[in-house]
CSV table of C-alpha atoms and ligand atoms in Angstrom, one decimal:
chain,number,residue,atom,x,y,z
A,1,MET,CA,0.2,27.1,-27.3
A,2,ASN,CA,0.3,24.7,-24.4
A,3,ASN,CA,2.6,21.8,-25.2
A,4,LYS,CA,2.5,20.3,-21.8
A,5,LYS,CA,1.9,16.6,-21.3
A,6,VAL,CA,1.3,14.2,-18.5
A,7,ARG,CA,0.9,10.4,-18.2
A,8,ILE,CA,-1.8,8.7,-16.2
A,9,THR,CA,-1.4,5.6,-13.9
A,10,GLU,CA,-4.7,3.8,-13.3
A,11,THR,CA,-5.2,2.5,-9.8
A,12,ILE,CA,-8.6,0.9,-10.0
A,13,LEU,CA,-7.1,-2.6,-9.7
A,14,ARG,CA,-5.2,-1.8,-6.5
A,15,ASP,CA,-5.3,1.4,-4.5
A,16,ALA,CA,-8.9,2.3,-5.4
A,17,HIS,CA,-10.5,-0.9,-4.0
A,18,GLN,CA,-7.9,-1.1,-1.2
A,19,SER,CA,-8.9,2.4,-0.1
A,20,LEU,CA,-12.7,2.1,-0.5
A,21,MET,CA,-13.5,-1.6,0.2
A,22,ALA,CA,-10.6,-3.2,2.1
A,23,THR,CA,-9.0,-4.7,-1.1
A,24,ARG,CA,-11.8,-7.1,-1.7
A,25,MET,CA,-12.0,-7.0,-5.6
A,26,SER,CA,-11.6,-10.5,-7.0
A,27,THR,CA,-9.5,-11.5,-10.0
A,28,ASP,CA,-12.7,-12.7,-11.7
A,29,ASP,CA,-14.0,-9.2,-11.5
A,30,MET,CA,-10.9,-7.7,-13.0
A,31,LEU,CA,-10.1,-10.0,-15.9
A,32,PRO,CA,-12.9,-9.2,-18.4
A,33,ILE,CA,-11.8,-5.6,-18.6
A,34,VAL,CA,-8.0,-5.8,-18.5
A,35,GLU,CA,-7.6,-5.8,-22.3
A,36,THR,CA,-9.7,-2.6,-22.5
A,37,LEU,CA,-7.6,-1.0,-19.8
A,38,ASP,CA,-4.5,-2.1,-21.7
A,39,GLN,CA,-5.7,-0.2,-24.8
A,40,ALA,CA,-6.6,3.0,-22.9
A,41,GLY,CA,-3.2,4.6,-23.1
A,42,TYR,CA,-2.2,4.6,-19.4
A,43,TYR,CA,1.4,4.9,-18.4
A,44,ALA,CA,0.9,1.9,-16.0
A,45,LEU,CA,-1.8,-0.1,-14.3
A,46,GLU,CA,-1.2,-0.4,-10.6
A,47,MET,CA,-2.6,-3.8,-9.9
A,48,TRP,CA,-0.5,-5.7,-7.3
A,49,GLY,CA,1.2,-5.3,-4.0
A,50,GLY,CA,0.0,-3.2,-1.1
A,51,ALA,CA,-2.7,-5.2,0.7
A,52,THR,CA,-3.8,-7.2,-2.4
A,53,TYR,CA,-1.6,-10.3,-1.6
A,54,ASP,CA,-2.8,-10.5,2.0
A,55,SER,CA,-6.4,-10.0,1.0
A,56,ALA,CA,-6.2,-12.6,-1.8
A,57,ILE,CA,-5.0,-15.4,0.5
A,58,ARG,CA,-6.9,-14.3,3.6
A,59,TYR,CA,-10.3,-13.4,2.3
A,60,LEU,CA,-10.6,-14.4,-1.4
A,61,ASN,CA,-8.9,-17.8,-1.3
A,62,GLU,CA,-7.0,-16.7,-4.4
A,63,ASP,CA,-3.4,-17.2,-5.5
A,64,PRO,CA,-2.0,-13.7,-5.8
A,65,TRP,CA,0.6,-14.9,-8.2
A,66,GLU,CA,-2.1,-16.4,-10.4
A,67,ARG,CA,-3.8,-13.0,-10.6
A,68,LEU,CA,-0.5,-11.4,-11.7
A,69,ARG,CA,0.0,-14.0,-14.4
A,70,LYS,CA,-3.5,-13.7,-15.7
A,71,ILE,CA,-3.4,-9.9,-15.9
A,72,ARG,CA,0.0,-10.0,-17.4
A,73,LYS,CA,-1.2,-12.3,-20.2
A,74,ARG,CA,-3.9,-9.8,-21.1
A,75,THR,CA,-1.7,-6.7,-20.9
A,76,LYS,CA,0.5,-6.2,-23.9
A,77,ASN,CA,1.0,-2.4,-24.1
A,78,THR,CA,0.9,-1.1,-20.5
A,79,LYS,CA,3.4,-1.4,-17.7
A,80,LEU,CA,2.1,-3.3,-14.7
A,81,GLN,CA,3.0,-1.7,-11.4
A,82,MET,CA,3.1,-2.9,-7.8
A,83,LEU,CA,3.4,-1.1,-4.4
A,84,LEU,CA,6.2,-2.5,-2.3
A,85,ARG,CA,6.9,-1.6,1.3
A,86,GLY,CA,10.7,-1.8,1.0
A,87,GLN,CA,12.1,-4.3,3.5
A,88,ASN,CA,8.5,-5.1,4.5
A,89,LEU,CA,7.6,-6.2,1.0
A,90,ILE,CA,3.9,-6.7,1.1
A,91,GLY,CA,3.8,-7.9,4.7
A,92,TYR,CA,4.0,-6.1,8.0
A,93,ARG,CA,7.5,-6.7,9.4
A,94,HIS,CA,11.0,-6.6,8.0
A,95,TYR,CA,12.1,-9.7,6.1
A,96,ALA,CA,15.6,-10.9,5.5
A,97,ASP,CA,17.5,-9.8,2.4
A,98,ASP,CA,17.2,-13.2,0.7
A,99,ILE,CA,13.4,-13.1,1.0
A,100,VAL,CA,13.4,-9.6,-0.5
A,101,ASP,CA,15.6,-10.8,-3.4
A,102,LYS,CA,13.5,-13.9,-4.1
A,103,PHE,CA,10.2,-12.0,-3.9
A,104,ILE,CA,11.3,-9.4,-6.4
A,105,GLU,CA,12.9,-12.0,-8.7
A,106,LYS,CA,9.5,-13.9,-8.8
A,107,ALA,CA,7.5,-10.7,-9.2
A,108,VAL,CA,9.6,-9.7,-12.2
A,109,GLU,CA,9.4,-13.2,-13.6
A,110,ASN,CA,5.6,-13.3,-13.2
A,111,GLY,CA,5.1,-9.9,-14.9
A,112,ILE,CA,5.7,-6.7,-12.7
A,113,ASP,CA,7.4,-3.9,-14.6
A,114,VAL,CA,7.4,-1.0,-12.1
A,115,PHE,CA,8.1,-1.4,-8.4
A,116,ARG,CA,7.0,1.6,-6.4
A,117,ILE,CA,9.2,1.2,-3.3
A,118,PHE,CA,8.6,3.1,-0.1
A,119,ASP,CA,9.6,3.0,3.5
A,120,ALA,CA,7.1,4.1,6.1
A,121,LEU,CA,9.8,6.2,7.9
A,122,ASN,CA,11.5,7.5,4.7
A,123,ASP,CA,14.5,5.6,6.0
A,124,THR,CA,16.4,5.0,2.7
A,125,ARG,CA,18.3,2.1,4.2
A,126,ASN,CA,15.1,0.1,4.3
A,127,MET,CA,14.7,0.6,0.5
A,128,GLN,CA,18.2,-0.5,-0.4
A,129,ALA,CA,17.7,-4.3,-0.6
A,130,SER,CA,14.6,-4.0,-2.8
A,131,LEU,CA,16.3,-1.5,-5.0
A,132,ASP,CA,19.3,-3.8,-5.5
A,133,ALA,CA,16.9,-6.7,-6.3
A,134,VAL,CA,14.8,-4.7,-8.8
A,135,LYS,CA,18.0,-3.6,-10.6
A,136,LYS,CA,19.4,-7.1,-10.5
A,137,HIS,CA,16.2,-8.7,-11.9
A,138,GLY,CA,15.5,-6.1,-14.5
A,139,GLY,CA,12.6,-4.0,-13.1
A,140,HIS,CA,11.9,-0.3,-13.0
A,141,ALA,CA,12.6,1.1,-9.5
A,142,GLN,CA,10.3,3.9,-8.6
A,143,LEU,CA,11.6,5.2,-5.2
A,144,THR,CA,9.2,6.9,-3.1
A,145,ILE,CA,9.0,10.0,-0.8
A,146,CYS,CA,6.2,9.5,1.7
A,147,TYR,CA,4.6,13.0,2.0
A,148,THR,CA,3.5,14.1,5.4
A,149,THR,CA,3.5,17.3,7.4
A,150,SER,CA,5.3,18.1,10.7
A,151,ASP,CA,8.0,20.4,12.0
A,152,VAL,CA,10.7,18.2,10.5
A,153,HIS,CA,9.0,17.6,7.1
A,154,THR,CA,10.1,20.8,5.4
A,155,ILE,CA,10.7,21.4,1.6
A,156,GLU,CA,14.4,21.0,2.3
A,157,TYR,CA,13.7,17.6,4.0
A,158,PHE,CA,11.9,16.4,0.9
A,159,THR,CA,14.5,17.7,-1.6
A,160,ASP,CA,17.4,16.2,0.5
A,161,LEU,CA,15.5,12.9,0.4
A,162,ALA,CA,14.9,13.2,-3.3
A,163,LYS,CA,18.7,13.8,-3.9
A,164,GLU,CA,19.5,10.7,-1.9
A,165,LEU,CA,17.0,8.6,-3.9
A,166,ILE,CA,18.6,9.8,-7.1
A,167,GLU,CA,22.1,8.9,-5.9
A,168,MET,CA,20.8,5.5,-5.0
A,169,GLY,CA,19.7,4.9,-8.6
A,170,ALA,CA,16.0,5.6,-8.8
A,171,ASP,CA,14.5,5.2,-12.3
A,172,SER,CA,11.7,7.5,-11.3
A,173,ILE,CA,10.5,9.2,-8.1
A,174,CYS,CA,7.0,9.1,-6.5
A,175,LEU,CA,5.7,11.8,-4.2
A,176,LYS,CA,3.3,9.6,-2.3
A,177,ASP,CA,0.5,11.4,-0.4
A,178,MET,CA,-1.3,8.5,1.1
A,179,ALA,CA,-3.5,10.7,3.3
A,180,GLY,CA,-4.7,13.1,0.6
A,181,ILE,CA,-3.3,16.1,2.5
A,182,LEU,CA,-1.1,17.6,-0.2
A,183,THR,CA,-2.7,20.9,-1.0
A,184,PRO,CA,-2.3,22.9,-4.3
A,185,ALA,CA,-0.3,25.6,-2.5
A,186,VAL,CA,2.2,23.1,-1.3
A,187,ALA,CA,2.3,21.2,-4.6
A,188,ARG,CA,3.2,24.5,-6.3
A,189,LYS,CA,6.2,24.8,-4.1
A,190,ILE,CA,7.3,21.3,-3.6
A,191,ILE,CA,7.1,20.0,-7.2
A,192,PRO,CA,9.4,22.6,-8.8
A,193,ALA,CA,11.8,22.1,-5.9
A,194,LEU,CA,11.9,18.3,-6.5
A,195,LYS,CA,12.2,18.7,-10.3
A,196,GLU,CA,15.2,20.9,-9.6
A,197,VAL,CA,17.1,18.1,-7.9
A,198,ILE,CA,16.0,15.0,-9.9
A,199,ASN,CA,16.7,14.0,-13.5
A,200,VAL,CA,14.0,11.2,-13.8
A,201,PRO,CA,10.2,11.3,-14.1
A,202,LEU,CA,8.2,12.5,-11.1
A,203,ASP,CA,4.9,10.7,-10.3
A,204,VAL,CA,2.5,12.4,-7.9
A,205,HIS,CA,0.2,10.1,-5.9
A,206,THR,CA,-2.7,11.5,-3.8
A,207,HIS,CA,-6.1,10.6,-2.5
A,208,ALA,CA,-9.4,12.4,-2.8
A,209,THR,CA,-10.3,11.9,0.8
A,210,ALA,CA,-10.2,15.6,1.7
A,211,GLY,CA,-11.6,16.8,-1.5
A,212,VAL,CA,-8.6,18.7,-2.7
A,213,ALA,CA,-6.9,16.0,-4.8
A,214,SER,CA,-8.0,17.1,-8.3
A,215,MET,CA,-6.9,20.7,-7.6
A,216,THR,CA,-3.6,19.4,-6.3
A,217,TYR,CA,-3.1,17.2,-9.4
A,218,PHE,CA,-3.9,20.2,-11.6
A,219,GLU,CA,-1.4,22.3,-9.8
A,220,SER,CA,1.1,19.4,-9.9
A,221,VAL,CA,0.8,19.0,-13.7
A,222,GLU,CA,1.2,22.8,-14.1
A,223,ALA,CA,4.3,22.6,-11.8
A,224,GLY,CA,5.9,19.8,-13.9
A,225,ALA,CA,4.7,16.4,-12.6
A,226,ASP,CA,5.3,13.8,-15.3
A,227,ILE,CA,2.7,11.2,-14.1
A,228,ILE,CA,-0.4,11.3,-11.9
A,229,ASP,CA,-2.4,8.5,-10.4
A,230,THR,CA,-6.2,8.4,-10.9
A,231,ALA,CA,-9.0,5.9,-10.5
A,232,LEU,CA,-12.0,5.4,-12.9
A,233,SER,CA,-15.0,7.2,-11.5
A,234,PRO,CA,-17.0,4.1,-10.3
A,235,LEU,CA,-14.3,3.6,-7.7
A,236,GLY,CA,-12.8,7.1,-7.8
A,237,GLY,CA,-13.2,9.9,-5.2
A,238,GLY,CA,-13.7,9.5,-1.5
A,239,THR,CA,-10.7,7.7,0.1
A,240,SER,CA,-9.6,6.6,-3.3
A,241,GLN,CA,-7.9,8.6,-6.1
A,242,PRO,CA,-9.8,11.4,-8.0
A,243,PRO,CA,-11.7,10.2,-11.0
A,244,THR,CA,-9.7,9.5,-14.2
A,245,GLU,CA,-12.2,10.9,-16.6
A,246,SER,CA,-12.6,14.3,-14.9
A,247,LEU,CA,-8.9,14.8,-14.8
A,248,VAL,CA,-8.3,13.7,-18.4
A,249,LEU,CA,-11.1,15.8,-19.8
A,250,THR,CA,-10.0,18.9,-17.9
A,251,LEU,CA,-6.3,18.5,-18.9
A,252,GLU,CA,-7.1,17.7,-22.5
A,253,GLU,CA,-9.4,20.7,-22.9
A,254,LEU,CA,-6.4,22.8,-21.7
A,255,GLY,CA,-4.2,21.3,-24.4
A,256,ILE,CA,-2.3,19.0,-22.0
A,257,ASP,CA,-1.8,15.7,-23.7
A,258,THR,CA,-2.5,12.6,-21.6
A,259,GLN,CA,-2.4,9.9,-24.4
A,260,ILE,CA,-5.7,8.6,-22.9
A,261,ASN,CA,-8.3,7.0,-25.3
A,262,MET,CA,-11.6,8.2,-23.8
A,263,ASP,CA,-13.6,5.6,-25.7
A,264,LYS,CA,-11.7,2.8,-24.0
A,265,VAL,CA,-12.0,4.6,-20.7
A,266,GLN,CA,-15.7,4.9,-21.1
A,267,GLU,CA,-16.0,1.2,-21.8
A,268,ALA,CA,-14.1,0.4,-18.6
A,269,VAL,CA,-16.3,2.9,-16.6
A,270,ASP,CA,-19.5,1.1,-17.8
A,271,TYR,CA,-18.0,-2.2,-16.7
A,272,PHE,CA,-16.8,-1.0,-13.3
A,273,LYS,CA,-20.2,0.6,-12.5
A,274,LYS,CA,-21.7,-2.9,-12.4
A,275,ILE,CA,-18.8,-4.2,-10.3
A,276,ARG,CA,-19.2,-1.3,-7.9
A,277,ASP,CA,-23.0,-2.0,-7.6
A,278,LYS,CA,-22.2,-5.6,-6.8
A,279,TYR,CA,-19.8,-4.7,-3.9
A,280,LEU,CA,-22.3,-2.1,-2.6
A,281,GLU,CA,-24.9,-4.8,-2.5
A,282,SER,CA,-22.6,-7.3,-0.7
A,283,GLY,CA,-21.7,-4.6,1.8
A,284,ASP,CA,-18.0,-4.8,1.0
A,285,LEU,CA,-18.2,-1.3,-0.2
A,286,ASP,CA,-19.5,1.1,2.5
A,287,PRO,CA,-20.8,4.3,0.8
A,288,VAL,CA,-19.3,6.2,3.8
A,289,MET,CA,-15.9,5.7,2.2
A,290,MET,CA,-17.0,7.6,-0.9
A,291,PHE,CA,-17.8,10.7,1.0
A,292,THR,CA,-15.5,13.7,1.0
A,293,ASP,CA,-14.0,14.3,4.4
A,294,PRO,CA,-11.9,17.5,4.7
A,295,ARG,CA,-11.1,16.4,8.3
A,296,ALA,CA,-8.3,14.4,6.7
A,297,LEU,CA,-6.5,17.8,6.3
A,298,ILE,CA,-6.5,18.0,10.1
A,299,TYR,CA,-6.0,14.3,11.1
A,300,GLN,CA,-3.8,13.3,8.2
A,301,VAL,CA,-5.4,9.9,8.2
A,302,PRO,CA,-5.0,8.0,4.9
A,303,GLY,CA,-7.9,6.5,3.1
A,304,GLY,CA,-7.1,2.9,3.8
A,305,MET,CA,-6.6,3.7,7.5
A,306,LEU,CA,-9.9,5.5,7.8
A,307,SER,CA,-11.8,2.5,6.5
A,308,ASN,CA,-9.7,0.1,8.7
A,309,LEU,CA,-10.2,2.2,11.9
A,310,TYR,CA,-13.9,2.4,11.2
A,311,SER,CA,-14.3,-1.4,10.8
A,312,GLN,CA,-12.0,-2.0,13.8
A,313,LEU,CA,-14.3,0.1,15.9
A,314,GLN,CA,-17.4,-1.4,14.4
A,315,GLY,CA,-16.0,-4.9,15.3
A,316,ALA,CA,-15.5,-3.8,18.9
A,317,GLY,CA,-19.0,-2.3,19.0
A,318,ALA,CA,-17.6,1.1,19.5
A,319,SER,CA,-18.1,2.9,16.2
A,320,ASP,CA,-19.4,5.9,18.2
A,321,ARG,CA,-15.8,6.5,19.4
A,322,TYR,CA,-14.6,7.1,15.8
A,323,GLN,CA,-14.3,10.9,16.3
A,324,GLU,CA,-12.3,10.5,19.5
A,325,VAL,CA,-9.9,8.0,17.9
A,326,LEU,CA,-9.4,10.4,14.9
A,327,GLU,CA,-8.4,13.1,17.4
A,328,GLU,CA,-6.0,10.8,19.2
A,329,VAL,CA,-4.1,9.8,16.1
A,330,PRO,CA,-2.0,13.1,15.8
A,331,ASN,CA,-1.1,12.8,19.5
A,332,VAL,CA,0.2,9.3,19.1
A,333,ARG,CA,2.1,10.4,16.0
A,334,GLU,CA,3.8,13.2,17.8
A,335,ASP,CA,4.8,10.9,20.6
A,336,LEU,CA,6.4,8.6,18.1
A,337,GLY,CA,8.5,11.2,16.3
A,338,PHE,CA,6.1,12.1,13.4
A,339,PRO,CA,6.1,8.9,11.4
A,340,PRO,CA,4.2,9.3,8.1
A,341,LEU,CA,0.9,7.4,8.3
A,342,VAL,CA,1.4,4.7,5.8
A,343,THR,CA,1.5,0.9,6.2
A,344,PRO,CA,2.6,-0.4,8.7
A,345,MET,CA,2.9,2.8,10.7
A,346,SER,CA,-0.7,3.7,9.9
A,347,GLN,CA,-2.0,0.5,11.4
A,348,MET,CA,0.4,0.7,14.4
A,349,VAL,CA,-0.5,4.4,15.2
A,350,GLY,CA,-4.2,3.6,14.5
A,351,THR,CA,-4.3,0.6,16.9
A,352,GLN,CA,-2.4,2.6,19.6
A,353,ALA,CA,-5.0,5.4,19.2
A,354,VAL,CA,-7.8,2.9,19.5
A,355,PHE,CA,-6.2,1.4,22.7
A,356,ASN,CA,-5.6,4.8,24.2
A,357,VAL,CA,-9.3,5.7,23.7
A,358,LEU,CA,-11.0,2.4,24.5
A,359,THR,CA,-8.9,1.6,27.7
A,360,GLY,CA,-9.4,5.2,28.9
A,361,GLU,CA,-5.7,5.5,29.7
A,362,ARG,CA,-3.0,6.5,27.3
A,363,TYR,CA,-0.4,3.7,26.7
A,364,LYS,CA,-1.9,1.4,29.3
A,365,MET,CA,-1.9,-1.2,26.5
A,366,VAL,CA,0.9,-1.1,23.9
A,367,PRO,CA,1.1,-3.4,20.9
A,368,ASN,CA,4.4,-5.3,20.4
A,369,GLU,CA,4.9,-3.5,17.1
A,370,ILE,CA,5.0,-0.2,18.8
A,371,LYS,CA,7.5,-1.5,21.3
A,372,ASP,CA,9.7,-2.8,18.5
A,373,TYR,CA,9.4,0.5,16.8
A,374,LEU,CA,10.7,2.2,19.9
A,375,ARG,CA,13.6,-0.3,20.0
A,376,GLY,CA,14.6,1.0,16.6
A,377,GLN,CA,13.6,-2.1,14.7
A,378,TYR,CA,11.7,-0.2,12.0
A,379,GLY,CA,14.5,2.3,11.3
A,380,LYS,CA,15.2,5.9,12.1
A,381,THR,CA,12.3,8.0,13.3
A,382,PRO,CA,11.8,11.3,11.4
A,383,ALA,CA,12.0,13.3,14.6
A,384,PRO,CA,13.7,12.1,17.8
A,385,VAL,CA,11.5,10.3,20.3
A,386,ASP,CA,11.5,11.7,23.9
A,387,GLU,CA,13.7,9.4,25.9
A,388,GLU,CA,11.5,9.5,29.0
A,389,PHE,CA,8.5,8.4,26.9
A,390,ARG,CA,10.6,5.6,25.3
A,391,GLN,CA,11.7,4.4,28.7
A,392,SER,CA,8.2,4.4,30.0
A,393,ILE,CA,7.2,1.9,27.2
A,394,ILE,CA,10.3,-0.3,26.8
A,395,GLY,CA,12.4,0.3,29.9
A,396,ASP,CA,16.1,-0.4,29.4
A,397,ASP,CA,15.7,-2.6,26.3
A,398,GLU,CA,18.4,-2.2,23.6
A,399,VAL,CA,17.7,0.3,20.9
A,400,ILE,CA,19.4,-0.4,17.5
A,401,THR,CA,20.6,2.4,15.2
A,402,ASP,CA,21.9,0.5,12.2
A,403,ARG,CA,19.9,-1.0,9.3
A,404,PRO,CA,17.3,-3.2,11.0
A,405,ALA,CA,17.6,-6.0,8.3
A,406,ASP,CA,21.3,-6.4,9.2
A,407,HIS,CA,20.0,-8.2,12.2
A,408,LEU,CA,18.1,-10.8,10.2
A,409,GLU,CA,19.6,-14.1,9.1
A,410,PRO,CA,18.8,-15.6,5.6
A,411,GLU,CA,15.5,-17.5,6.0
A,412,PHE,CA,14.2,-18.7,2.6
A,413,GLU,CA,15.7,-22.2,2.6
A,414,THR,CA,14.8,-22.8,6.3
A,415,LEU,CA,11.3,-21.8,5.6
A,416,ARG,CA,11.1,-24.0,2.5
A,417,GLU,CA,12.1,-27.0,4.7
A,418,GLU,CA,9.7,-26.0,7.4
A,419,LEU,CA,6.8,-25.9,4.9
A,420,GLY,CA,7.6,-29.4,3.6
A,421,ASP,CA,5.1,-30.9,1.1
A,422,LEU,CA,3.3,-27.6,0.8
A,423,ALA,CA,6.4,-25.9,-0.8
A,424,ARG,CA,5.6,-26.8,-4.4
A,425,THR,CA,7.0,-23.6,-5.8
A,426,ASP,CA,9.2,-20.7,-4.7
A,427,GLU,CA,6.0,-18.6,-4.7
A,428,ASP,CA,4.5,-21.0,-2.1
A,429,VAL,CA,7.5,-20.5,0.1
A,430,LEU,CA,7.1,-16.7,-0.2
A,431,THR,CA,3.4,-16.9,0.7
A,432,TYR,CA,4.4,-18.8,3.9
A,433,ALA,CA,7.4,-16.5,4.6
A,434,LEU,CA,5.3,-13.4,4.3
A,435,PHE,CA,2.2,-14.6,6.1
A,436,PRO,CA,3.2,-17.6,8.3
A,437,GLU,CA,-0.3,-18.5,9.6
A,438,VAL,CA,-2.7,-17.3,6.9
A,439,GLY,CA,-0.3,-18.4,4.2
A,440,LYS,CA,0.1,-21.9,5.5
A,441,GLN,CA,-3.7,-22.2,5.9
A,442,TYR,CA,-4.1,-21.0,2.4
A,443,LEU,CA,-1.6,-23.5,1.0
A,444,GLU,CA,-3.2,-26.4,3.0
A,445,ASN,CA,-6.6,-25.5,1.5
A,446,LYS,CA,-5.0,-25.3,-2.0
A,447,TYR,CA,-3.1,-28.6,-2.0
A,448,ASN,CA,-5.0,-30.7,0.6
A,449,PRO,CA,-8.6,-29.5,0.5
A,450,VAL,CA,-10.8,-31.0,3.1
A,451,GLN,CA,-12.9,-33.7,1.5
A,452,GLU,CA,-16.7,-33.8,1.7
A,453,GLU,CA,-16.7,-36.8,4.0
A,454,ASP,CA,-14.0,-35.4,6.3
A,455,SER,CA,-15.9,-32.2,6.8
A,456,ASP,CA,-19.0,-34.2,7.8
A,457,GLU,CA,-16.7,-36.0,10.3
A,458,VAL,CA,-15.5,-32.7,11.7
A,459,ILE,CA,-19.1,-31.5,12.1
A,460,LYS,CA,-20.1,-34.7,13.9
A,461,ILE,CA,-17.2,-34.5,16.3
A,462,ARG,CA,-18.1,-31.0,17.1
A,463,ILE,CA,-21.7,-31.9,17.7
A,464,HIS,CA,-20.8,-34.8,20.0
A,465,ARG,CA,-18.7,-32.6,22.1
B,501,LIG,CO1,-2.4,5.4,-2.2
């Protein structure tokens, strides 16, 4: 008899819509179904962090903290999980340790249980401050291995990393395959090797982009994975996670217990079909993102990055160069010492690839983030960068080798003062700290909305000019 079991983490409230439709699902579209999801038997609901915060204040005019509180209020049985980019939190640069601590304190207070903490370079020094804060404030620290392939990313590399994460105090480990390139054959080798060196649950996270994810999950469960991440079928497949129902039915039929209540799952599926249709109609959900694209196995481009690259090129009126840009991505990645393609590296490598293709000359234009990366400000690169290449981009600029955040002064109180009247809560200060321009704009709209008369005034002034 098969007495295997596995738990399921549902991603429809975070990764699924981030990967398929640029994180545009609104809180109003989530709330009516949260109680059903809470009764479905999931290990956790991933519903916060990643790009959700940025998207809420930038596009949805929503308070991300409000979303967290509202979902928490309706979730009594299931853990709430967020994705946290280590020292980058949910932004795109390194923040000072006091911001990291305050952010995590507030996230725990508002309802997050599980913090999936990763660093884009797998530089463990960049996870230390978040780990310390999660432990201090009483959360579950799931430390992450970003999976990627290159000459340096061997099984030994990953098991060494796992050992280090365990020594740091991980409550669980996530093998995070943001690009959907983990194949069943590799899973069969890597998962027993990881299980050998860790004594906490192992969560495997992948994307259906290349069409191998369900097979990989199956192999992962067979090989001892304790948790897998799936998305309900209306927003499953494509650049998102493989569909929850298909996995659960397959595993259960084989006698592998998932603790999932299929009636509740079906209820949620019916609900999200309507939500999906709404976003298809509004154009936020481009059906292209739901296609299977085995090229991901070659280009290693994660779901979110594929959709971003496509819309970046569309915005520049150059969507016909999509293929060329995809081919340039691995070249840029090699030049930079094989960083895993995950935020913010995926955006940085993607933008550089777009520049290299659209300007017609490689590294003619280089974003400041890439220069900072070559100055060591993001941490240690997985493979060494060629010194001649580095010099050609940053000249004789200083290159740091210690923990990047050691160069940052505490900033929370300074930012609170800077924000003045708009700093009504610590959460407001964090919004400003993480997204200075967009965050301030959001807070201004929230607390000092432009009055009807004023907006008429503005229109008149514009017309008279
Ligand atoms: Co993901």
